[in-house]
Structures are given as C-alpha cells and as structure tokens.
mmCIF file of C-alpha atoms in Angstrom:
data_model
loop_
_atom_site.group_PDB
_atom_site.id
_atom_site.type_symbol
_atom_site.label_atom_id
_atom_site.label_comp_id
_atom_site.label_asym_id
_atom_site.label_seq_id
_atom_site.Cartn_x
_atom_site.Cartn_y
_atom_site.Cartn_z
ATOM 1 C CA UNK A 6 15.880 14.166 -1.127
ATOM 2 C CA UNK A 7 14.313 15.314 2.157
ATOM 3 C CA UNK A 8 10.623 15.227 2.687
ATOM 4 C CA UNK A 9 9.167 18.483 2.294
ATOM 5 C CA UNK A 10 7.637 20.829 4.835
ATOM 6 C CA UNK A 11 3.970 20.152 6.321
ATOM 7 C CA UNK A 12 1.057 22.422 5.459
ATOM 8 C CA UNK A 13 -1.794 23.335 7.555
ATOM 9 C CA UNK A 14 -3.540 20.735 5.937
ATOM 10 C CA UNK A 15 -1.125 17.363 6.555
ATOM 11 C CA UNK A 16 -1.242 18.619 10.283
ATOM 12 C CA UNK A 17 -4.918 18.873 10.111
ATOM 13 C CA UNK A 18 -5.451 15.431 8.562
ATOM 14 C CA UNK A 19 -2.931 13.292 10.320
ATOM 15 C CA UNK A 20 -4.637 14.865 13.464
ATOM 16 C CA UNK A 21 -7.837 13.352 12.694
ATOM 17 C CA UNK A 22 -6.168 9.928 11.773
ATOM 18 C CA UNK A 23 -4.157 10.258 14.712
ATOM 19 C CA UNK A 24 -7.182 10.793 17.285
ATOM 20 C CA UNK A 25 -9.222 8.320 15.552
ATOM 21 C CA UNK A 26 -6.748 5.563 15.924
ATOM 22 C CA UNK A 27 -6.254 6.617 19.903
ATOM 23 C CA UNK A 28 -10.057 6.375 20.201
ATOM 24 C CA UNK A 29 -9.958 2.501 18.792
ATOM 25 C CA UNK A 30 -7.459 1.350 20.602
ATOM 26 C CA UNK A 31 -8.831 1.950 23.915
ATOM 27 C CA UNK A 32 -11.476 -0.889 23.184
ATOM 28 C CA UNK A 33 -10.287 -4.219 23.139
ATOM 29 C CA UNK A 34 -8.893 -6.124 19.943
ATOM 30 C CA UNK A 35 -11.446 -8.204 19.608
ATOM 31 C CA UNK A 36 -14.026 -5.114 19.387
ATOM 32 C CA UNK A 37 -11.071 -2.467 18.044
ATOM 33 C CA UNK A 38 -10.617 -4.125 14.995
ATOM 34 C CA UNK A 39 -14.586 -4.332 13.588
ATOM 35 C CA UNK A 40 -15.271 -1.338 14.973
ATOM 36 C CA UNK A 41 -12.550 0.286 12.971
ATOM 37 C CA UNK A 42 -13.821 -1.259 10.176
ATOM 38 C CA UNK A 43 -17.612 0.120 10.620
ATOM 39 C CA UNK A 44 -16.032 3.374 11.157
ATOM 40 C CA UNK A 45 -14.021 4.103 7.834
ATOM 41 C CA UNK A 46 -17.613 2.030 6.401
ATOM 42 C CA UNK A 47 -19.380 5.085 7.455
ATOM 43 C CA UNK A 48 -16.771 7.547 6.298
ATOM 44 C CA UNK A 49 -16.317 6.018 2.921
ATOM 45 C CA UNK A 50 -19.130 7.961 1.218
ATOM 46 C CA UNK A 51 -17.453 11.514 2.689
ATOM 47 C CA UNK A 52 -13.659 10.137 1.647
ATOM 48 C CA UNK A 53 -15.117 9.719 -1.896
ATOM 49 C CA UNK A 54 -14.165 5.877 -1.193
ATOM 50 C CA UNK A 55 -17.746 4.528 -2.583
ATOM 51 C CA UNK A 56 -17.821 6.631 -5.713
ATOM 52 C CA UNK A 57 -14.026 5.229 -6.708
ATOM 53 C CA UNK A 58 -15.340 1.681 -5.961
ATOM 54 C CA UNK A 59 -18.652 2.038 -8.179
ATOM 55 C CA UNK A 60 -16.263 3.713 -10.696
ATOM 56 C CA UNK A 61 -13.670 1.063 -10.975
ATOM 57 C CA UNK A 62 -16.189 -1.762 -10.810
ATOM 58 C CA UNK A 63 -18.245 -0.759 -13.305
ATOM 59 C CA UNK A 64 -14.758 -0.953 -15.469
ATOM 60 C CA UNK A 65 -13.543 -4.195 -14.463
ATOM 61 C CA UNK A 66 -17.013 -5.891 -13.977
ATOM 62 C CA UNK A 67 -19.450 -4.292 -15.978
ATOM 63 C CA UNK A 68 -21.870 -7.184 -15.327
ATOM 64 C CA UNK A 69 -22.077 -7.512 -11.236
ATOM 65 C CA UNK A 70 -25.688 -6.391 -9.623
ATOM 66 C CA UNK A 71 -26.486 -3.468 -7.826
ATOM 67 C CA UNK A 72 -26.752 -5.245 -4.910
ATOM 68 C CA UNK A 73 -22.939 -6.971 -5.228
ATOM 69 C CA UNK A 74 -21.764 -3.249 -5.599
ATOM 70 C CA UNK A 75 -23.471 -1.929 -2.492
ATOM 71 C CA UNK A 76 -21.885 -4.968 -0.273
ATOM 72 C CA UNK A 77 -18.815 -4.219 -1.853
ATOM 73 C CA UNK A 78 -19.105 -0.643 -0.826
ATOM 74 C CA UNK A 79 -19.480 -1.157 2.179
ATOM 75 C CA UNK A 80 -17.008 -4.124 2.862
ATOM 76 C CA UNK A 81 -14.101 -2.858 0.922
ATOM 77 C CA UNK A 82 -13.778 -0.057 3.442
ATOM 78 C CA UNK A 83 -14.300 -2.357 6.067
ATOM 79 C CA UNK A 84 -11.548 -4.310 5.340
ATOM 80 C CA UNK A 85 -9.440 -0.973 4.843
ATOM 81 C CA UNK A 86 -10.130 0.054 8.140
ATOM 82 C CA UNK A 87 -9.855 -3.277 9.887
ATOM 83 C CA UNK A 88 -6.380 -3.141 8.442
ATOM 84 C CA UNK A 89 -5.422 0.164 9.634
ATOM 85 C CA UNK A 90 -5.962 -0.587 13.100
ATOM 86 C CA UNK A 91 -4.593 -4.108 13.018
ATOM 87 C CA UNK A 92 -0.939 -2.090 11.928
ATOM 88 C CA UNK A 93 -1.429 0.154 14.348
ATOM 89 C CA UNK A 94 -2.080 -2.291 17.279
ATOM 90 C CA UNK A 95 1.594 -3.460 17.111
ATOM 91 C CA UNK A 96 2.589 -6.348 19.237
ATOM 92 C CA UNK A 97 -0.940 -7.253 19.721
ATOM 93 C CA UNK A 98 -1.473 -7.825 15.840
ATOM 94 C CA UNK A 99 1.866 -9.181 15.444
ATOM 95 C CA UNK A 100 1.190 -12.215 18.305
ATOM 96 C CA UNK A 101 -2.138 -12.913 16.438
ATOM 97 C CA UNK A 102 -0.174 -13.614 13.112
ATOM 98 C CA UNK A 103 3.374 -14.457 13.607
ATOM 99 C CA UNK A 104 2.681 -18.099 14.040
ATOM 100 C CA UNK A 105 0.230 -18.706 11.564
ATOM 101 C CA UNK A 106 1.520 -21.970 9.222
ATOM 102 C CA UNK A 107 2.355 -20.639 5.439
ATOM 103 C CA UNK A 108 0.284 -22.652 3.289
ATOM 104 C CA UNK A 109 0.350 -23.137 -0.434
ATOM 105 C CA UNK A 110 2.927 -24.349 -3.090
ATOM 106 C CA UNK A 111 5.463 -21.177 -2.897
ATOM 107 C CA UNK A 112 5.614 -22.344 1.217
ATOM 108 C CA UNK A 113 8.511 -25.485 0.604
ATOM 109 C CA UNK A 114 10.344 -23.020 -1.752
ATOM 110 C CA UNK A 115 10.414 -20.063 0.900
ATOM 111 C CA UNK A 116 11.558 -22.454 3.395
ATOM 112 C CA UNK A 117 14.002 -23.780 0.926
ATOM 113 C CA UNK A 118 15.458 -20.202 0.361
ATOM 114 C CA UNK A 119 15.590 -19.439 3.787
ATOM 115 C CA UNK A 120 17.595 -22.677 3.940
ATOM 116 C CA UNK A 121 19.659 -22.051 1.762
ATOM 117 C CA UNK A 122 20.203 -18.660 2.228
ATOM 118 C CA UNK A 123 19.026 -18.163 -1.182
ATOM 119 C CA UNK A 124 16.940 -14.214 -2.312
ATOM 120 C CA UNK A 125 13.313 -14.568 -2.662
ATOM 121 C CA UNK A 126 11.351 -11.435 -4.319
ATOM 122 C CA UNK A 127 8.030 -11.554 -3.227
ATOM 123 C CA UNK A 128 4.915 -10.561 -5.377
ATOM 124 C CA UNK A 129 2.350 -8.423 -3.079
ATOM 125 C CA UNK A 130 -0.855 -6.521 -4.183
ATOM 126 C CA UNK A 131 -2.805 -4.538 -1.843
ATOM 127 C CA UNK A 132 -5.158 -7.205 -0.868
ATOM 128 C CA UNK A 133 -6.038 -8.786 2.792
ATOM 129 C CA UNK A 134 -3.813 -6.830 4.748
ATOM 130 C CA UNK A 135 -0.479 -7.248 3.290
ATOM 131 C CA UNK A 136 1.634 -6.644 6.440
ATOM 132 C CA UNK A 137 0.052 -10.413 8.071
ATOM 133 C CA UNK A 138 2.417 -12.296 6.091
ATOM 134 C CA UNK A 139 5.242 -9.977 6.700
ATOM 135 C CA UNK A 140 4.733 -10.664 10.409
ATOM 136 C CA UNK A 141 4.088 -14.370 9.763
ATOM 137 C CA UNK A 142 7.303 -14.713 8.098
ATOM 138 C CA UNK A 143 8.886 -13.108 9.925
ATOM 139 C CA UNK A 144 7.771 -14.832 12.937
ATOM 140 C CA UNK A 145 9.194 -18.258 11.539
ATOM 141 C CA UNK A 146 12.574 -16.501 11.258
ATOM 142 C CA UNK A 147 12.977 -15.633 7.763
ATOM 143 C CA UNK A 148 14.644 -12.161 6.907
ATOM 144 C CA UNK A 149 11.420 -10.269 5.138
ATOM 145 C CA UNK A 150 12.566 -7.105 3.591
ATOM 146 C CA UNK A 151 9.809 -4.329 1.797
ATOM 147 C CA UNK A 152 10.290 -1.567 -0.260
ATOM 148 C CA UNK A 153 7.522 1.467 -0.019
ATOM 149 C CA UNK A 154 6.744 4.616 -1.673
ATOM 150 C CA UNK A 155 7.434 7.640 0.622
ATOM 151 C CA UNK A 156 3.878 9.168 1.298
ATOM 152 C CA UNK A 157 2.544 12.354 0.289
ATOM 153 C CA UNK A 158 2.102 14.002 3.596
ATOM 154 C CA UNK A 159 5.612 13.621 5.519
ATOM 155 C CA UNK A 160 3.450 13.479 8.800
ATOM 156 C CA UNK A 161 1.178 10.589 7.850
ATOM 157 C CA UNK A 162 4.270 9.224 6.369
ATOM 158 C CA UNK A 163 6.677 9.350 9.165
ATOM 159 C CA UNK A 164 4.461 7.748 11.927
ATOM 160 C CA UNK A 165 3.103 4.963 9.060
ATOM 161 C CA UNK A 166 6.414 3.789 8.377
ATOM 162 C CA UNK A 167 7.536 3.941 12.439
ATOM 163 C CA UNK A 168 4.518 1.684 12.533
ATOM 164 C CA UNK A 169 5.027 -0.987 10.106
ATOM 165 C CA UNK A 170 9.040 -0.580 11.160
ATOM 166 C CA UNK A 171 7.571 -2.478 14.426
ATOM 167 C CA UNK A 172 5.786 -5.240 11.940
ATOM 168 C CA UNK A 173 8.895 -6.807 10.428
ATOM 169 C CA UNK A 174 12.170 -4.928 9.332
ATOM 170 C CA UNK A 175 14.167 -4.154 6.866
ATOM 171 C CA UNK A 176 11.856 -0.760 5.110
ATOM 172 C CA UNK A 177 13.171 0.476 1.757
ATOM 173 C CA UNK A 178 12.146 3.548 0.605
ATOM 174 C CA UNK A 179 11.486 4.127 -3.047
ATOM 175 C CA UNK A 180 15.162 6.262 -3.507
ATOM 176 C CA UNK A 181 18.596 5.562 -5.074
ATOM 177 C CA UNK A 182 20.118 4.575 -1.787
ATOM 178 C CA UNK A 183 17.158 2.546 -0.601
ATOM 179 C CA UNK A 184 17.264 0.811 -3.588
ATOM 180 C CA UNK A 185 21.084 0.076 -3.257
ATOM 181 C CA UNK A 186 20.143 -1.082 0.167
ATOM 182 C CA UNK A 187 17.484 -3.545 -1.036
ATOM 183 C CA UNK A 188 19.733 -5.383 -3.804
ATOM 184 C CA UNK A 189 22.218 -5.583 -0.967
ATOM 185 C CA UNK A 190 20.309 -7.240 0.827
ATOM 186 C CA UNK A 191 18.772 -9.774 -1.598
ATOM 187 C CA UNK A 192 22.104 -10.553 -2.335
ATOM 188 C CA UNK A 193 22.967 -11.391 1.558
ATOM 189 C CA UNK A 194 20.063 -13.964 0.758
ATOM 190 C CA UNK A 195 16.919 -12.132 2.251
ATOM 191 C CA UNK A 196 13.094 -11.452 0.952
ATOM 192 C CA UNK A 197 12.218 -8.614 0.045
ATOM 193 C CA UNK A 198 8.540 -7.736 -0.686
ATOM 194 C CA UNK A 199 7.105 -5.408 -4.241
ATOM 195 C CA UNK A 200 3.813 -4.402 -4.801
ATOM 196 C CA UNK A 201 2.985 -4.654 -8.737
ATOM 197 C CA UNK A 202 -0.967 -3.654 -8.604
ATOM 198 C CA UNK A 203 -1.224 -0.018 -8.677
ATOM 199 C CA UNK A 204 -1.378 2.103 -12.255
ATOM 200 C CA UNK A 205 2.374 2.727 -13.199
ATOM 201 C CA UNK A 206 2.583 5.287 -15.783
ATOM 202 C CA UNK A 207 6.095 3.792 -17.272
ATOM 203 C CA UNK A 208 4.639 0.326 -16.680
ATOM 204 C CA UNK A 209 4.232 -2.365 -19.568
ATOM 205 C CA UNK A 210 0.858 -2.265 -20.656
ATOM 206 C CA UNK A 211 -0.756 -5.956 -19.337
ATOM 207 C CA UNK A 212 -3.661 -7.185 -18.858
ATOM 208 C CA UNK A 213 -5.650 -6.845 -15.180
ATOM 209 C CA UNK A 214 -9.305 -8.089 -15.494
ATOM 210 C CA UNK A 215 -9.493 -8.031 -19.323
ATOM 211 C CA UNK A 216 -8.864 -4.450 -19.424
ATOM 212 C CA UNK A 217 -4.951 -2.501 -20.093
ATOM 213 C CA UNK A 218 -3.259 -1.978 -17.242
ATOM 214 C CA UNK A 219 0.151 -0.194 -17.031
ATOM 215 C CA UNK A 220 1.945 -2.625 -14.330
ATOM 216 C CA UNK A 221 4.956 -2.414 -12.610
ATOM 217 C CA UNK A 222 7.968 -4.819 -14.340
ATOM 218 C CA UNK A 223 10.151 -4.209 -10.954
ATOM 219 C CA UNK A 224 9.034 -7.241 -9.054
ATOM 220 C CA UNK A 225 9.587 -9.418 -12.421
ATOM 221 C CA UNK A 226 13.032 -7.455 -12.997
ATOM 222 C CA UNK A 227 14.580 -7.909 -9.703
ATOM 223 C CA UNK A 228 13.746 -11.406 -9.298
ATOM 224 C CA UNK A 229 15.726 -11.742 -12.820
ATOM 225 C CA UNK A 230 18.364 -9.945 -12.093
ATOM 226 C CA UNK A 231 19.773 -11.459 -8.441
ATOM 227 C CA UNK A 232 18.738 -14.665 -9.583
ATOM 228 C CA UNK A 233 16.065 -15.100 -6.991
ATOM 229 C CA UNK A 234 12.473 -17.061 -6.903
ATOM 230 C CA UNK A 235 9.571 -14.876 -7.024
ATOM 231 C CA UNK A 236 7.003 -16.030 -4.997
ATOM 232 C CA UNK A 237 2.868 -14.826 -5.069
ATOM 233 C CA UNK A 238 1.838 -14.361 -1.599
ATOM 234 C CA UNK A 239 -1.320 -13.358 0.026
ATOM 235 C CA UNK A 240 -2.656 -13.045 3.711
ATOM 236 C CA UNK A 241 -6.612 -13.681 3.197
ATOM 237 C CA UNK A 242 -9.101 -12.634 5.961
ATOM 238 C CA UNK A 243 -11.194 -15.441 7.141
ATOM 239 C CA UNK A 244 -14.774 -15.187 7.783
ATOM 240 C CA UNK A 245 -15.044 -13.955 11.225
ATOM 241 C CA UNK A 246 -13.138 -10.797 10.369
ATOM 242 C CA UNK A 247 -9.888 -11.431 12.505
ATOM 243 C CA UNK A 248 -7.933 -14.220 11.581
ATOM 244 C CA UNK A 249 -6.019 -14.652 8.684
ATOM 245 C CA UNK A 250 -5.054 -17.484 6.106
ATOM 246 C CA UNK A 251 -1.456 -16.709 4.667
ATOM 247 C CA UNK A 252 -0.921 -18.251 1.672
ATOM 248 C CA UNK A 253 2.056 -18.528 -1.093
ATOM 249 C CA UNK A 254 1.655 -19.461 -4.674
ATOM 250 C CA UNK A 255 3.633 -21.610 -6.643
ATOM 251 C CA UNK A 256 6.973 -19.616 -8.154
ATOM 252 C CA UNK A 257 6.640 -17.832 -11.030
ATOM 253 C CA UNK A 258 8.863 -19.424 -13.898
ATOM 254 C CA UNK A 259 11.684 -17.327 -14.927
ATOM 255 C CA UNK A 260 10.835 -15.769 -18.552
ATOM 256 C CA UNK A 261 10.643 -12.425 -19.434
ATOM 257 C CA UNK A 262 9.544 -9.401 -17.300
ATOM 258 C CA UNK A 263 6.271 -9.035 -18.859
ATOM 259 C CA UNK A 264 5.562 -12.662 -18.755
ATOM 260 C CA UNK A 265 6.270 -12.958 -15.559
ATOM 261 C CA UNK A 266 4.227 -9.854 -14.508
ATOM 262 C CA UNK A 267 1.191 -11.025 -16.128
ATOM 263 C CA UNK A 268 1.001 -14.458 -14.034
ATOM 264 C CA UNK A 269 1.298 -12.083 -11.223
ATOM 265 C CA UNK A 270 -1.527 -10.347 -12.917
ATOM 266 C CA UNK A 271 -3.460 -13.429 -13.334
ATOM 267 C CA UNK A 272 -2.879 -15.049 -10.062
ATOM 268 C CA UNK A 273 -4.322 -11.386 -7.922
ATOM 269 C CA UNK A 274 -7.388 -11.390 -10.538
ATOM 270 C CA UNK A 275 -8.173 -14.962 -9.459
ATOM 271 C CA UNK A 276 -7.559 -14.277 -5.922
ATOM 272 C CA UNK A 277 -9.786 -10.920 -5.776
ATOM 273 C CA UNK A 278 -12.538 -12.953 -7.873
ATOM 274 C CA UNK A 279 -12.700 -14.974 -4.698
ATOM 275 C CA UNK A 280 -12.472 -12.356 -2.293
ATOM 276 C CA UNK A 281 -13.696 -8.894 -3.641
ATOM 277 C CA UNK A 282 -13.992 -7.353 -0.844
ATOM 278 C CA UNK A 283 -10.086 -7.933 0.033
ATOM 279 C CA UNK A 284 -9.177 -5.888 -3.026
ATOM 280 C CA UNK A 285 -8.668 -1.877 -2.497
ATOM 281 C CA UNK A 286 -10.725 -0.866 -5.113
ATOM 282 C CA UNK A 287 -10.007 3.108 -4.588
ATOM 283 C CA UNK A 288 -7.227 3.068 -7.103
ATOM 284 C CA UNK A 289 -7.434 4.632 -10.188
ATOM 285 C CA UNK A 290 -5.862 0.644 -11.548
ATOM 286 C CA UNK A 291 -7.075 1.597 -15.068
ATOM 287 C CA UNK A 292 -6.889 4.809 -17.442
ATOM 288 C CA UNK A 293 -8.962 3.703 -20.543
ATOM 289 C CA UNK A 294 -12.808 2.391 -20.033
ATOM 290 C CA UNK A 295 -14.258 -0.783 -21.563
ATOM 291 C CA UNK A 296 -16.229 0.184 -24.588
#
C-alpha cells in the first residue's frame, strides 16, 4: 500500500526537524551530540514529552521521589535527542561504534551463528540508542537485518528510514512483502532485529514492571518458527554521554511465545531499573493504572 499524501502539517513539521538537525550538525560531534540533547530537554515540556514521562512513571513506579522524576524529565529527552542526532550524523556515528567489542553471554552465540551461518532474531526495546549495536554488528561483519513500522508522516518517514538505511542494511517494513523478505532472509542465515516494548493491542497480555502489558509475541514467534536463537541485546550509554557499551544477553530458551516474551520482558525491566533514563518513557506502554 503506498504511503499517503502529505498535509500542510507533515511539511510543516519535518521542516522544523529538518532545520534543526542542519543547525546541529554544523558544530562538531563532540558538542553536536549534547547539545542536541539539551535542545529536545528544553522542548520536552512544549512536545508534551514531560507530562507522558510523569504519567507513565507514576504507573510503573508509584514510589520514586519528586526529585528522581524531575532528573528523569529532563534526561529521558536528553537521551532522545542525543540519539537523533547520533543517526543523523551518519558515517561519523557509525566510525564511533562499529568497532566497539560485543560483550555479554548472547556475544559467543552471535559469533557462533554468524559462523555457522545459522538465523539469529534479535530482541530490541527502545532503550540506549538501538541503532549502536546495529552498526557494531555490523561493523564485525555479521548480516544485521531490522524490521520497522512505516511512520505516520511519509516525509519524516522517508528521510528516517534513508537515514538508518546508511546505519546497517537490510530495512523491512512492517508489510506482507517486507515480511516475506525478512523470513527470507533469516533463512539465508542473517539477524534480523524486533522491537517487543511498545503497547500492542493484539499482544498477549504480560507482565512489564508489575503492571499488564499487551506485548508483541513476533520476536518470540519468529525465533520459533526458523529455528533461530533469540538473543537480548542492548547498546547502553556510558557516563560521559558519547560512548556506548553494547551488550548481548544470554539466549532466551526455546518455550512458548509468551514465555519467551516475558524473559524479554524481564531482562528490559532489569536493564531500565539500571538505566532509567535510557528508557523512552513517552509511550503510552500501559492501558490500565495500578490501583
């Protein structure tokens, strides 16, 4: 299905994303990336960011101060826009990353698969910024694969997907043929990356933070069917706001999609529980309130 016409109002928007973004990268990556972070820090108040953070910490973690809150108001979007223009500074992001050292126990069975030419699914939540360990792995060689959700405005959309195109390749778009593209090419032995954090409204009901969440079985599903490991992985900012950590988990066993989904579950919870601030907390994650 083709993407549907523009209105006044994607032209408008990606505009102002599009300016902003040329305004950063005229400074130097060392003082592009923080100060896109203080920028979308200011901004988050008027983008309704801080309101959907107090909102869905309050759900998930009815007992954190006032003062956690406000840091994590203020550093979520910083993170978010630290992210943005670390995508969008191409090969200079890219040769920051792509020879970072994949730690943790899911790192000996990635290299085994890649091997091997074995298919890997690989569990991602929107944490860190997701597209360092694409360009890590693919920067040791390994064929890294990631299906996405087409976004709403077919502007935004067209130049986000050009961008992370330039990250690591092959893109899959959420479709019928993308997904016949994807399975073809687990089967040719590649990786291929799912997110499984975001409210799903046909999603098994699991548990995320103590709370019901409707999650995603696809990841879980996929690895089942082609046979494949599926492999946590995570690319964790390091203190000084630049540098990354990438870091795989140990496989999940194969069970039963829900199962298997809720380790994911359970391994992101204790990951963001470490890093809050890492965690996009602007999703609507969870539709019922703790009572």
């Amino acid at each position: 299905m083709k993407n549907r016409e523009p209105t006044l109002s994607d032209r408008a928007s990606n505009a102002l994303f599009v300016a902003v973004m040329r305004l950063v990268q005229r400074l130097p990556y060392e003082r592009r990336i923080p100060a896109a972070g203080r920028m979308v820090a200011r901004l988050a108040p008027i983008l309704g960011f801080t309101r959907k953070i107090r909102e869905n910490l309050r759900i998930a973690c009815p007992d954190l101060s006032e003062d956690e809150i406000k840091r994590l108001q203020r550093e979520m979007p910083d993170n978010l826009g630290r992210m943005l223009a670390e995508i969008y500074s191409g090969e200079e992001f890219v040769a920051r990353v792509h020879d970072l050292p994949i730690e943790g126990p899911g790192a000996e069975t990635l290299e085994a698969a890649h091997r091997e030419g074995r298919p890997v699914v690989l569990a991602a939540g929107h944490f860190g910024n997701y597209d360092a360990w694409r360009a890590a792995l693919a920067g040791r060689g390994y064929r890294v694969g990631a299906i996405y959700r087409p976004m709403n405005n077919p502007l935004f959309n067209e130049q986000y997907v050009s961008t992370i195109s330039a990250i690591a390749e092959p893109l899959f778009s959420r479709s019928r043929r993308g997904l016949g593209d994807m399975m073809k090419f687990l089967r040719d032995g590649g990786m291929v990356a799912f997110g499984f954090d975001q409210h799903f409204n046909k999603g098994a009901e699991l548990s995320f933070f103590g709370l019901p969440a409707r999650t995603p079985l696809s990841a879980a599903e996929m690895a089942l069917k082609m046979k494949a490991d599926l492999v946590p992985i995570y690319a964790i900012r390091q203190p000084d706001g630049l540098n990354f950590k990438i870091y795989a988990d140990k496989p999940v066993p194969h069970s039963t999609p829900e199962a298997m989904t809720q380790t994911l579950n359970d391994g992101l919870e204790e990951m963001i529980l470490k890093h809050m601030e890492q965690w996009l907390w602007i999703h609507r994650r969870w539709k019922v309130k703790r009572t």
